[in-house]
PDB file of C-alpha atoms in Angstrom:
ATOM      1  CA  UNK A   1      53.735 239.367  34.240  1.00 76.00           C
ATOM      2  CA  UNK A   2      50.636 240.144  33.030  1.00 83.00           C
ATOM      3  CA  UNK A   3      49.626 242.276  30.174  1.00 87.00           C
ATOM      4  CA  UNK A   4      48.225 243.986  29.365  1.00 89.00           C
ATOM      5  CA  UNK A   5      48.217 246.800  25.828  1.00 92.00           C
ATOM      6  CA  UNK A   6      44.323 248.956  24.696  1.00 91.00           C
ATOM      7  CA  UNK A   7      44.490 250.829  21.048  1.00 93.00           C
ATOM      8  CA  UNK A   8      42.409 253.798  22.138  1.00 90.00           C
ATOM      9  CA  UNK A   9      40.338 254.511  18.863  1.00 89.00           C
ATOM     10  CA  UNK A  10      40.922 258.640  20.035  1.00 84.00           C
ATOM     11  CA  UNK A  11      42.476 260.711  22.401  1.00 81.00           C
ATOM     12  CA  UNK A  12      45.482 261.697  23.449  1.00 82.00           C
ATOM     13  CA  UNK A  13      47.115 258.368  23.992  1.00 85.00           C
ATOM     14  CA  UNK A  14      47.806 255.937  20.688  1.00 88.00           C
ATOM     15  CA  UNK A  15      48.916 253.053  23.034  1.00 90.00           C
ATOM     16  CA  UNK A  16      48.151 251.812  26.953  1.00 90.00           C
ATOM     17  CA  UNK A  17      50.295 249.430  28.872  1.00 89.00           C
ATOM     18  CA  UNK A  18      49.729 247.441  31.663  1.00 87.00           C
ATOM     19  CA  UNK A  19      51.692 245.079  33.088  1.00 83.00           C
ATOM     20  CA  UNK A  20      51.257 243.575  36.437  1.00 81.00           C
ATOM     21  CA  UNK A  21      52.852 240.258  38.614  1.00 77.00           C
ATOM     22  CA  UNK A  22      51.134 236.585  38.519  1.00 77.00           C
ATOM     23  CA  UNK A  23      50.805 237.966  41.984  1.00 72.00           C
ATOM     24  CA  UNK A  24      50.641 239.291  44.666  1.00 62.00           C
ATOM     25  CA  UNK A  25      53.586 238.589  46.204  1.00 62.00           C
ATOM     26  CA  UNK A  26      56.168 241.533  47.283  1.00 57.00           C
ATOM     27  CA  UNK A  27      58.479 241.952  45.036  1.00 59.00           C
ATOM     28  CA  UNK A  28      55.918 242.835  42.346  1.00 64.00           C
ATOM     29  CA  UNK A  29      56.300 245.651  40.102  1.00 69.00           C
ATOM     30  CA  UNK A  30      54.167 247.630  37.696  1.00 78.00           C
ATOM     31  CA  UNK A  31      54.360 249.066  34.682  1.00 81.00           C
ATOM     32  CA  UNK A  32      51.748 251.823  33.730  1.00 83.00           C
ATOM     33  CA  UNK A  33      52.586 253.569  29.544  1.00 85.00           C
ATOM     34  CA  UNK A  34      51.278 255.622  27.608  1.00 86.00           C
ATOM     35  CA  UNK A  35      51.930 256.652  23.890  1.00 86.00           C
ATOM     36  CA  UNK A  36      51.295 259.536  22.587  1.00 83.00           C
ATOM     37  CA  UNK A  37      49.805 260.654  19.127  1.00 82.00           C
ATOM     38  CA  UNK A  38      51.989 263.148  16.605  1.00 74.00           C
ATOM     39  CA  UNK A  39      48.068 265.293  16.722  1.00 68.00           C
ATOM     40  CA  UNK A  40      48.509 265.430  20.383  1.00 72.00           C
ATOM     41  CA  UNK A  41      51.440 267.314  21.230  1.00 80.00           C
ATOM     42  CA  UNK A  42      52.497 267.976  24.545  1.00 85.00           C
ATOM     43  CA  UNK A  43      55.596 270.648  24.854  1.00 87.00           C
ATOM     44  CA  UNK A  44      58.776 270.382  27.688  1.00 89.00           C
ATOM     45  CA  UNK A  45      58.517 273.921  28.508  1.00 89.00           C
ATOM     46  CA  UNK A  46      54.154 272.447  29.220  1.00 87.00           C
ATOM     47  CA  UNK A  47      55.505 270.252  31.543  1.00 86.00           C
ATOM     48  CA  UNK A  48      58.005 272.263  34.040  1.00 85.00           C
ATOM     49  CA  UNK A  49      55.560 273.913  35.604  1.00 83.00           C
ATOM     50  CA  UNK A  50      54.757 269.813  36.486  1.00 83.00           C
ATOM     51  CA  UNK A  51      57.723 267.479  37.192  1.00 84.00           C
ATOM     52  CA  UNK A  52      61.407 268.788  37.336  1.00 85.00           C
ATOM     53  CA  UNK A  53      63.390 267.627  34.698  1.00 86.00           C
ATOM     54  CA  UNK A  54      65.982 267.517  36.203  1.00 83.00           C
ATOM     55  CA  UNK A  55      69.550 267.467  33.556  1.00 80.00           C
ATOM     56  CA  UNK A  56      71.315 265.057  36.186  1.00 80.00           C
ATOM     57  CA  UNK A  57      68.141 262.480  35.763  1.00 79.00           C
ATOM     58  CA  UNK A  58      68.469 262.991  31.723  1.00 84.00           C
ATOM     59  CA  UNK A  59      69.012 259.985  29.536  1.00 83.00           C
ATOM     60  CA  UNK A  60      69.672 260.902  24.890  1.00 80.00           C
ATOM     61  CA  UNK A  61      69.348 258.316  22.348  1.00 76.00           C
ATOM     62  CA  UNK A  62      70.363 259.601  19.192  1.00 75.00           C
ATOM     63  CA  UNK A  63      70.143 256.695  17.689  1.00 71.00           C
ATOM     64  CA  UNK A  64      66.286 256.080  17.573  1.00 72.00           C
ATOM     65  CA  UNK A  65      64.981 257.983  14.557  1.00 64.00           C
ATOM     66  CA  UNK A  66      63.398 260.407  13.516  1.00 70.00           C
ATOM     67  CA  UNK A  67      64.758 263.095  16.096  1.00 76.00           C
ATOM     68  CA  UNK A  68      66.159 261.201  18.354  1.00 83.00           C
ATOM     69  CA  UNK A  69      64.665 260.937  22.291  1.00 86.00           C
ATOM     70  CA  UNK A  70      64.498 262.779  25.481  1.00 89.00           C
ATOM     71  CA  UNK A  71      64.157 260.577  28.612  1.00 90.00           C
ATOM     72  CA  UNK A  72      63.439 262.473  31.469  1.00 91.00           C
ATOM     73  CA  UNK A  73      63.191 260.193  35.627  1.00 90.00           C
ATOM     74  CA  UNK A  74      61.200 261.049  37.831  1.00 89.00           C
ATOM     75  CA  UNK A  75      60.746 258.763  41.389  1.00 87.00           C
ATOM     76  CA  UNK A  76      58.060 260.032  43.524  1.00 84.00           C
ATOM     77  CA  UNK A  77      58.217 258.148  46.940  1.00 84.00           C
ATOM     78  CA  UNK A  78      57.199 254.193  45.205  1.00 83.00           C
ATOM     79  CA  UNK A  79      56.842 255.106  42.262  1.00 85.00           C
ATOM     80  CA  UNK A  80      58.977 256.106  38.994  1.00 88.00           C
ATOM     81  CA  UNK A  81      58.231 258.488  36.061  1.00 89.00           C
ATOM     82  CA  UNK A  82      59.741 258.516  32.452  1.00 89.00           C
ATOM     83  CA  UNK A  83      58.947 260.633  30.659  1.00 89.00           C
ATOM     84  CA  UNK A  84      60.471 261.028  27.171  1.00 89.00           C
ATOM     85  CA  UNK A  85      60.196 263.690  24.431  1.00 88.00           C
ATOM     86  CA  UNK A  86      61.610 263.920  21.250  1.00 86.00           C
ATOM     87  CA  UNK A  87      65.282 265.529  20.414  1.00 84.00           C
ATOM     88  CA  UNK A  88      64.235 268.112  17.782  1.00 85.00           C
ATOM     89  CA  UNK A  89      60.435 269.608  19.125  1.00 86.00           C
ATOM     90  CA  UNK A  90      60.506 268.320  22.776  1.00 88.00           C
ATOM     91  CA  UNK A  91      57.561 267.030  21.876  1.00 87.00           C
ATOM     92  CA  UNK A  92      55.940 264.115  24.565  1.00 87.00           C
ATOM     93  CA  UNK A  93      55.791 260.978  22.756  1.00 85.00           C
ATOM     94  CA  UNK A  94      56.097 257.881  25.976  1.00 85.00           C
ATOM     95  CA  UNK A  95      55.244 258.470  29.588  1.00 88.00           C
ATOM     96  CA  UNK A  96      55.850 255.190  32.265  1.00 87.00           C
ATOM     97  CA  UNK A  97      55.199 254.734  35.937  1.00 88.00           C
ATOM     98  CA  UNK A  98      57.775 252.025  37.059  1.00 85.00           C
ATOM     99  CA  UNK A  99      55.837 251.711  40.689  1.00 82.00           C
ATOM    100  CA  UNK A 100      57.945 249.127  43.021  1.00 75.00           C
ATOM    101  CA  UNK A 101      56.389 247.831  45.800  1.00 66.00           C
ATOM    102  CA  UNK A 102      58.566 245.371  47.157  1.00 63.00           C
ATOM    103  CA  UNK A 103      59.563 246.432  51.452  1.00 58.00           C
ATOM    104  CA  UNK A 104      61.386 248.826  52.413  1.00 57.00           C
ATOM    105  CA  UNK A 105      64.380 248.288  55.100  1.00 59.00           C
ATOM    106  CA  UNK A 106      63.747 248.273  58.139  1.00 57.00           C
TER     107      UNK A 106
END
């Protein structure tokens, strides 16, 4: 994998990470991850009209400081979207998109 990381000076994201395979193979998986700034708070309730945020696809980790994290997973075609919120305030902490470009079984 090759990894590219950027640190925008302005805007809602403080870290942008892109991971791509070294070679374009049929088993490639790509990842785009965005980490938000605290000042650019977007809350879970604001995103519910755009995403399912199903309770069956949720992971809760109370051990990540300072208040724990809740992560939702949503599959859209060949992409899996992960939305991570702080547990108490439900502010968006990170977004990750995994793209699986492996051929589907016939």
